[in-house]
PDB file of C-alpha atoms in Angstrom:
ATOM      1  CA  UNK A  81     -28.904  32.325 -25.984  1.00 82.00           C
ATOM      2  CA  UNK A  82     -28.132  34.633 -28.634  1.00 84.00           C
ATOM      3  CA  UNK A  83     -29.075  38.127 -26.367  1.00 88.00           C
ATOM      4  CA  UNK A  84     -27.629  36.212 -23.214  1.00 84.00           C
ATOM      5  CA  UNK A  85     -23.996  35.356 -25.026  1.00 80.00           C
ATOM      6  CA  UNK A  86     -23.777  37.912 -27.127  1.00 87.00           C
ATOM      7  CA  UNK A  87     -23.713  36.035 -30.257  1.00 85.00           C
ATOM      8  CA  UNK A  88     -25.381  35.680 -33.723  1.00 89.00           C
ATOM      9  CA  UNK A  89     -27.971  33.443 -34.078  1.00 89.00           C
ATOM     10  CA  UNK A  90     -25.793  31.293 -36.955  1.00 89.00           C
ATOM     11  CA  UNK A  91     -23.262  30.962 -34.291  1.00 86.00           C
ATOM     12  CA  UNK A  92     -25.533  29.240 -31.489  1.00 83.00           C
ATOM     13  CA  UNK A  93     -26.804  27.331 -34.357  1.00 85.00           C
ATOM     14  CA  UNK A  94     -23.975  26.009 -35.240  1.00 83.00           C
ATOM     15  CA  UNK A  95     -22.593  25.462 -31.660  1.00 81.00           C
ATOM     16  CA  UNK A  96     -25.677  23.661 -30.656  1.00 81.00           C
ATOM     17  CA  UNK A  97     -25.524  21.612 -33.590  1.00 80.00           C
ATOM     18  CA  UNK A  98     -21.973  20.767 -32.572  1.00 73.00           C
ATOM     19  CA  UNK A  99     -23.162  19.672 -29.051  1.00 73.00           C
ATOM     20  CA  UNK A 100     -26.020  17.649 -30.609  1.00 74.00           C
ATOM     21  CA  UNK A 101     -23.084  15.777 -33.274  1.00 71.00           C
ATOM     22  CA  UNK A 102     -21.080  15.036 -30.026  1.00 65.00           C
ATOM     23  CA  UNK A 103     -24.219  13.322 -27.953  1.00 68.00           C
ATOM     24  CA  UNK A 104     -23.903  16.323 -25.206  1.00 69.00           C
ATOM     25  CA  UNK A 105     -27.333  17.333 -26.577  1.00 75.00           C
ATOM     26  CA  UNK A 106     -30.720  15.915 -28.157  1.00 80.00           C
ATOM     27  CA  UNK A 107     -33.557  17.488 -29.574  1.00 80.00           C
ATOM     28  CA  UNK A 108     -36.608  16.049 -27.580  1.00 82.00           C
ATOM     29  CA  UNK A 109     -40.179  17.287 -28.882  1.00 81.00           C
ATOM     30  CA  UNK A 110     -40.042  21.304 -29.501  1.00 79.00           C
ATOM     31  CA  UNK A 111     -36.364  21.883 -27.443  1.00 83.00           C
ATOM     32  CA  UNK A 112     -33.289  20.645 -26.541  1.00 82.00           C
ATOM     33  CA  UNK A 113     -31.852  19.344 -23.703  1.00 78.00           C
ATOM     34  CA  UNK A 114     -28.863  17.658 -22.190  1.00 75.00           C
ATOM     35  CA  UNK A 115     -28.579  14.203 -22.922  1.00 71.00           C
ATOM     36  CA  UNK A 116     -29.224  11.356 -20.283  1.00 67.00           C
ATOM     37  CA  UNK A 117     -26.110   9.776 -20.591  1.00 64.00           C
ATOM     38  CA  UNK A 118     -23.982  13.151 -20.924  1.00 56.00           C
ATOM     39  CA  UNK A 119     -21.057  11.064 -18.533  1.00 56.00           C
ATOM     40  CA  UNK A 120     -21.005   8.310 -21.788  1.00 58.00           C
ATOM     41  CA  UNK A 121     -19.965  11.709 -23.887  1.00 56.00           C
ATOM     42  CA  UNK A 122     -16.751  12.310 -22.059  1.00 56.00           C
ATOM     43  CA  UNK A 123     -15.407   8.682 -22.708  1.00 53.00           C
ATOM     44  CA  UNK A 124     -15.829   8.406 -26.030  1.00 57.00           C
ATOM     45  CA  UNK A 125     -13.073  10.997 -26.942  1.00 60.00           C
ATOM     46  CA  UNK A 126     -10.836   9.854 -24.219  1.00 56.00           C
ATOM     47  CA  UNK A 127     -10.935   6.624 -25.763  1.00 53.00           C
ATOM     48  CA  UNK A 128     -10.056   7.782 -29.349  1.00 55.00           C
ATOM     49  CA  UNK A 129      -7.470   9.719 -28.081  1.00 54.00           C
ATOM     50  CA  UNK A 130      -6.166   7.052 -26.876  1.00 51.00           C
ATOM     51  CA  UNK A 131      -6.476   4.401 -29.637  1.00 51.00           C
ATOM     52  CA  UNK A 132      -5.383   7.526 -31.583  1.00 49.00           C
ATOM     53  CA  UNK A 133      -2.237   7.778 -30.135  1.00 53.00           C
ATOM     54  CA  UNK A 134      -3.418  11.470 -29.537  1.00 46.00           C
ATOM     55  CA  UNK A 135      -2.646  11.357 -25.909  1.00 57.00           C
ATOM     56  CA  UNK A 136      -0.841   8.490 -23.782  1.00 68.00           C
ATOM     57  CA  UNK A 137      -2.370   6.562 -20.613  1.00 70.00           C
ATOM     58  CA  UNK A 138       0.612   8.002 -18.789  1.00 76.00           C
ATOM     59  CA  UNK A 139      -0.979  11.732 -19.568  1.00 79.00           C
ATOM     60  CA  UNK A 140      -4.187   9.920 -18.475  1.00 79.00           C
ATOM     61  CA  UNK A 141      -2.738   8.505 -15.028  1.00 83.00           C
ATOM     62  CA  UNK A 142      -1.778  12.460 -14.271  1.00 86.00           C
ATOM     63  CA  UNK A 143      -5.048  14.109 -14.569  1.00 85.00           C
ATOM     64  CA  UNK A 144      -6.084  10.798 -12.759  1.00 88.00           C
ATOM     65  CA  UNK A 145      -3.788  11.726  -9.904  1.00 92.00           C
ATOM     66  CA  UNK A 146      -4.104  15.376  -9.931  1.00 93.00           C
ATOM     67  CA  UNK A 147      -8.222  14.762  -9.643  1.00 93.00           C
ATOM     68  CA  UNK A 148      -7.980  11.733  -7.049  1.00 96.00           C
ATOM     69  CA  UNK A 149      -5.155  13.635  -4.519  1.00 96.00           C
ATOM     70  CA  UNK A 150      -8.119  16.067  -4.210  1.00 97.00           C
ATOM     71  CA  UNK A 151     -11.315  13.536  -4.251  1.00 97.00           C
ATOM     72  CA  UNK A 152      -9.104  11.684  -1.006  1.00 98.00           C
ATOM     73  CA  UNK A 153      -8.854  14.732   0.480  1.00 98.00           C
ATOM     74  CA  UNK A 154     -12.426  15.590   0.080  1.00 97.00           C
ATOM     75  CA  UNK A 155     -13.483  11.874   0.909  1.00 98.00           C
ATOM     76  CA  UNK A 156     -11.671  12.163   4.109  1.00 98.00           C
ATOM     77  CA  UNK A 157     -13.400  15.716   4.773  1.00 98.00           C
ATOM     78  CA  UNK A 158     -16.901  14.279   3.623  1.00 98.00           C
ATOM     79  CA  UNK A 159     -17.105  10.137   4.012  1.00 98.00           C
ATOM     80  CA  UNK A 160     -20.075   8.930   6.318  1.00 97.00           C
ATOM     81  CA  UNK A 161     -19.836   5.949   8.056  1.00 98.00           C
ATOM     82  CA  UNK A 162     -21.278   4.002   5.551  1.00 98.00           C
ATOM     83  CA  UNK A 163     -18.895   5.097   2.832  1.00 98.00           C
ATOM     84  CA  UNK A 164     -16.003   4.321   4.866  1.00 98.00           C
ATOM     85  CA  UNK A 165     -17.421   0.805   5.484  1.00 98.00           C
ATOM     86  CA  UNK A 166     -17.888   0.194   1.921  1.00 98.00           C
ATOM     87  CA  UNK A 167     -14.481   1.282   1.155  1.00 98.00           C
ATOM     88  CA  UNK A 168     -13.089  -1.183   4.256  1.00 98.00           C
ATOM     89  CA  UNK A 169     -15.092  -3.902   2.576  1.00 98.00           C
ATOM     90  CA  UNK A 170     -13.680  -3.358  -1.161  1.00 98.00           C
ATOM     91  CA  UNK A 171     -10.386  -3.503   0.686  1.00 97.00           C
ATOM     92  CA  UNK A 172     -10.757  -6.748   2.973  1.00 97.00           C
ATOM     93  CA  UNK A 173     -12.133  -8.493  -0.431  1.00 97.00           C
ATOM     94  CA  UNK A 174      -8.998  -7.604  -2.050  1.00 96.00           C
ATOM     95  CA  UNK A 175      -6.893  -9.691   0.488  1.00 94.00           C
ATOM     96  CA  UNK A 176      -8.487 -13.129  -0.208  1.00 92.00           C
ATOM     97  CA  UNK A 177      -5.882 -15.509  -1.006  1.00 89.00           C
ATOM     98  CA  UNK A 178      -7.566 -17.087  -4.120  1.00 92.00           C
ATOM     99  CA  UNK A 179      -8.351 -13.454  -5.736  1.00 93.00           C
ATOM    100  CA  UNK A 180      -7.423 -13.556  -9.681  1.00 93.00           C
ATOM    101  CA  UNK A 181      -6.341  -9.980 -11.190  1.00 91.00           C
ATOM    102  CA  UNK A 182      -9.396  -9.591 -12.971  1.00 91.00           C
ATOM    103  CA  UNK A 183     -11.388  -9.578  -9.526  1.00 94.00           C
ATOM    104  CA  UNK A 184      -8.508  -7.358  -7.859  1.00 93.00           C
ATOM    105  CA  UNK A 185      -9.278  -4.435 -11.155  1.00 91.00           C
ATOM    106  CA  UNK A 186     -12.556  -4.524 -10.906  1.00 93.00           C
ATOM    107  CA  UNK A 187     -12.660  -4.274  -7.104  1.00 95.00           C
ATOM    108  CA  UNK A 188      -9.547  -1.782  -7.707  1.00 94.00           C
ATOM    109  CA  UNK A 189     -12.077   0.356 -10.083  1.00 93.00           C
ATOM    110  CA  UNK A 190     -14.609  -0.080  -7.534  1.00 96.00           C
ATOM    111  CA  UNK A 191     -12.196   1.205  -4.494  1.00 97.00           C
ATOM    112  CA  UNK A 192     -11.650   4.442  -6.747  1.00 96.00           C
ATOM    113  CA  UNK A 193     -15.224   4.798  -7.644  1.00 96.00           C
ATOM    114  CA  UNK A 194     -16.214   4.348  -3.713  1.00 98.00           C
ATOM    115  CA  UNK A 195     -13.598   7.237  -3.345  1.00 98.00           C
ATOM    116  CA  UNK A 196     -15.220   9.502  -5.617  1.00 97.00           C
ATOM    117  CA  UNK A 197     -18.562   8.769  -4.053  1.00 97.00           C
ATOM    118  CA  UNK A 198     -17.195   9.597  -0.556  1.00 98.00           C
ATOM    119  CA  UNK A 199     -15.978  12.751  -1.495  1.00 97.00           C
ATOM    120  CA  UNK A 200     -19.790  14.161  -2.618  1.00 96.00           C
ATOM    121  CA  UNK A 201     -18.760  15.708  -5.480  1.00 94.00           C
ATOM    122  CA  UNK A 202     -20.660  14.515  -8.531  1.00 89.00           C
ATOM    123  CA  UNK A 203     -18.747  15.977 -11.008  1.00 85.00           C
ATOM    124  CA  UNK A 204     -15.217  14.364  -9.922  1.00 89.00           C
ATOM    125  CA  UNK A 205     -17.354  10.817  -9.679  1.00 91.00           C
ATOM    126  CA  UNK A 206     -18.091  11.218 -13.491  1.00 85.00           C
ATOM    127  CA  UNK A 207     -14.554  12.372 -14.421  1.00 84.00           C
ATOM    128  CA  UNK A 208     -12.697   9.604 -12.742  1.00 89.00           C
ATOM    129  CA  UNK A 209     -15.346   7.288 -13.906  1.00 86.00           C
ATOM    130  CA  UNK A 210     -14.381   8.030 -17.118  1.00 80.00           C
ATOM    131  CA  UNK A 211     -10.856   8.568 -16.797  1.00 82.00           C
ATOM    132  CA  UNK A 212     -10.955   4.805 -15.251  1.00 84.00           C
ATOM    133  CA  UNK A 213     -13.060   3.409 -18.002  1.00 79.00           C
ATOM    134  CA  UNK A 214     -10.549   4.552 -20.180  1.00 75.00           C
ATOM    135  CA  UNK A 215      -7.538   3.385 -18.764  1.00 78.00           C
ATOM    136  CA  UNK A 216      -9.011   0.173 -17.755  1.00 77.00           C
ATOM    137  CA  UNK A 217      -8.149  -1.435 -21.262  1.00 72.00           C
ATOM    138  CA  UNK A 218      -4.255  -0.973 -20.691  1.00 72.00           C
ATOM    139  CA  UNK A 219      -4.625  -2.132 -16.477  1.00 75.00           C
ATOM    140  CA  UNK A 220      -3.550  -5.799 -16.891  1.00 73.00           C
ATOM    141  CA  UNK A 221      -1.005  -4.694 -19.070  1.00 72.00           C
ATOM    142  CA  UNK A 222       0.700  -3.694 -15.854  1.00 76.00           C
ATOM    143  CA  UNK A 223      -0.997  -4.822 -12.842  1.00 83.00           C
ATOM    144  CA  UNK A 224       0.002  -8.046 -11.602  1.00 85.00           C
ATOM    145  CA  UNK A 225      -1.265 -10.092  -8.365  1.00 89.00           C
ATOM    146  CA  UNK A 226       2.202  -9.351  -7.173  1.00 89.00           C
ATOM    147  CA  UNK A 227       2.253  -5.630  -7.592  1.00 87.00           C
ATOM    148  CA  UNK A 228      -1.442  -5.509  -6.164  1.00 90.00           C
ATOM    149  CA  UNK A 229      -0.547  -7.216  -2.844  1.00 92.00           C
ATOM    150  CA  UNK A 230       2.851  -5.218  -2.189  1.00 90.00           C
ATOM    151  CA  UNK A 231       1.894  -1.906  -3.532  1.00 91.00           C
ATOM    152  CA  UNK A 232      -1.485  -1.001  -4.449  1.00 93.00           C
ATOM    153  CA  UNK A 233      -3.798  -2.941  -1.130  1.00 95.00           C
ATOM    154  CA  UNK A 234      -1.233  -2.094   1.312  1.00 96.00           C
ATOM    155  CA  UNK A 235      -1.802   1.676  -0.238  1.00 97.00           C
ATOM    156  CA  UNK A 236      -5.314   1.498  -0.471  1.00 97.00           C
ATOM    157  CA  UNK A 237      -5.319   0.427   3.328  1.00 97.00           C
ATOM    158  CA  UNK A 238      -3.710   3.257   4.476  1.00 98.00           C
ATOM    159  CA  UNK A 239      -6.023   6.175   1.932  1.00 98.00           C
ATOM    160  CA  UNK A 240      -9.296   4.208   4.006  1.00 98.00           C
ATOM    161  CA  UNK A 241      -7.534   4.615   7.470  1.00 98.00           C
ATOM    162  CA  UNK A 242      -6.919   8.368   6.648  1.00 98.00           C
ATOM    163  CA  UNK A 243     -10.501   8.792   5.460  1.00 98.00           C
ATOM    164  CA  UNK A 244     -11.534   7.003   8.335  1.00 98.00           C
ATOM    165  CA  UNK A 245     -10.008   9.586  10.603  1.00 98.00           C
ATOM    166  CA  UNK A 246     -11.230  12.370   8.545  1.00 98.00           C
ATOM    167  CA  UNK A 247      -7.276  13.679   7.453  1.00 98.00           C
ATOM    168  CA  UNK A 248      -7.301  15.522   4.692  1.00 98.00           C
ATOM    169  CA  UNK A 249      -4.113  15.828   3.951  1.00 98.00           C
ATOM    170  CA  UNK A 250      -2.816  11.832   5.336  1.00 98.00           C
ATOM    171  CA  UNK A 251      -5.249  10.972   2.788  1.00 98.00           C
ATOM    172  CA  UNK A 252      -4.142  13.172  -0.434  1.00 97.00           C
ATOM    173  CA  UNK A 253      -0.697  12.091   0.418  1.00 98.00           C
ATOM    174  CA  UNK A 254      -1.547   8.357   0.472  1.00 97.00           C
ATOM    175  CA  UNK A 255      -3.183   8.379  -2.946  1.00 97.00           C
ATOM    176  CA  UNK A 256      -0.551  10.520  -4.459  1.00 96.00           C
ATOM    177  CA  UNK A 257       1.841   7.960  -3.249  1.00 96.00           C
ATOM    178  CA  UNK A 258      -0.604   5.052  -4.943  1.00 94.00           C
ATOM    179  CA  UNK A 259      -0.919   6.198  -8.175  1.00 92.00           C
ATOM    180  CA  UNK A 260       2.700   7.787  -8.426  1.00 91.00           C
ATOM    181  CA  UNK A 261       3.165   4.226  -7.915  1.00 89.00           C
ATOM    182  CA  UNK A 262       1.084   2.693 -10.139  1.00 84.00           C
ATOM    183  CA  UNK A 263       2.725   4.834 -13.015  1.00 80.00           C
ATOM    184  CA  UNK A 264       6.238   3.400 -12.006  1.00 82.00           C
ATOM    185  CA  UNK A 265       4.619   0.036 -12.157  1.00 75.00           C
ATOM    186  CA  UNK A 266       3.275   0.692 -15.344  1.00 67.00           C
ATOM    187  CA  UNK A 267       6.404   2.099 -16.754  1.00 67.00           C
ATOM    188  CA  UNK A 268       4.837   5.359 -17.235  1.00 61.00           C
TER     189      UNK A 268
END
């Protein structure tokens, strides 16, 4: 590491030590490696940032929408049939008439997650997972049934119908529109 970065030995030292503190990295027999949950390691600071006050969910929702306009898109370029069934199904379970808001965020997370999934990019899937996990503390503090059946499912409708036909851009434009949304609902 040293020859290949360019760097003194006390420096990768210390810089591996500071990716071991954070959980990015464990010390396993004679090396080191990446950690098997090195997703866990991203929502750990999101989540003191937030109880922190170091950053607000509204700067949260915005990297959430700048990431998920582009996951739609590449969802809509990408899904397989099964993906776009699964997202369908998420949907149609939203609609049931006795559905209580906890049900409608987790299927909500879900929806996003299936999104993610669609698009086959692993690295966006573990981004918005965490993003999500760390937003999903301060969801029923604006989601309401009433909001999620005039706003969000009708939205969420219309991103699977646009992955469904495999448009890109029908589909970046739909989840723009649902999480601009979503922020207005939430005040932020």
């Amino acid at each position: 590491l040293c020859i290949r970065f360019n760097a003194s030995r006390t420096s990768v030292r210390e810089a591996l030590q500071a990716l071991r503190s954070s959980g990015i990295l464990e010390k396993k027999g004679g090396g080191t490696y990446v950690t098997d949950t090195f997703d866990e390691c991203l929502i750990s600071p999101l989540m003191a940032m937030l109880q922190l006050n170091l950053t607000e969910a509204g700067d949260l929702l915005e990297i959430r929408r700048i990431l998920e306009t582009e996951t739609a898109g590449l969802a809509a370029k990408r899904a397989t049939e099964e993906d776009i069934r699964q997202l369908e199904n998420i949907v149609w379970m939203m609609q049931k008439p006795d559905i209580t808001l906890e049900e409608f965020i987790d299927l909500d997370i879900k929806f996003h997650m299936a999104v993610a999934q669609a698009s086959g990019n692993s690295g966006l899937q573990i981004l918005i997972k965490n993003i999500t996990s760390a937003l999903e503390k301060v969801y029923p503090r604006y989601c309401t049934l009433e909001i999620a059946e005039n706003s969000a499912i009708p939205l969420e409708r219309e991103i699977v119908q646009a992955i469904s036909h495999h448009d890109y851009e029908t589909a970046q434009q739909k989840m723009t529109r649902h999480l601009l949304e979503s922020g207005l609902n939430a005040g932020l």
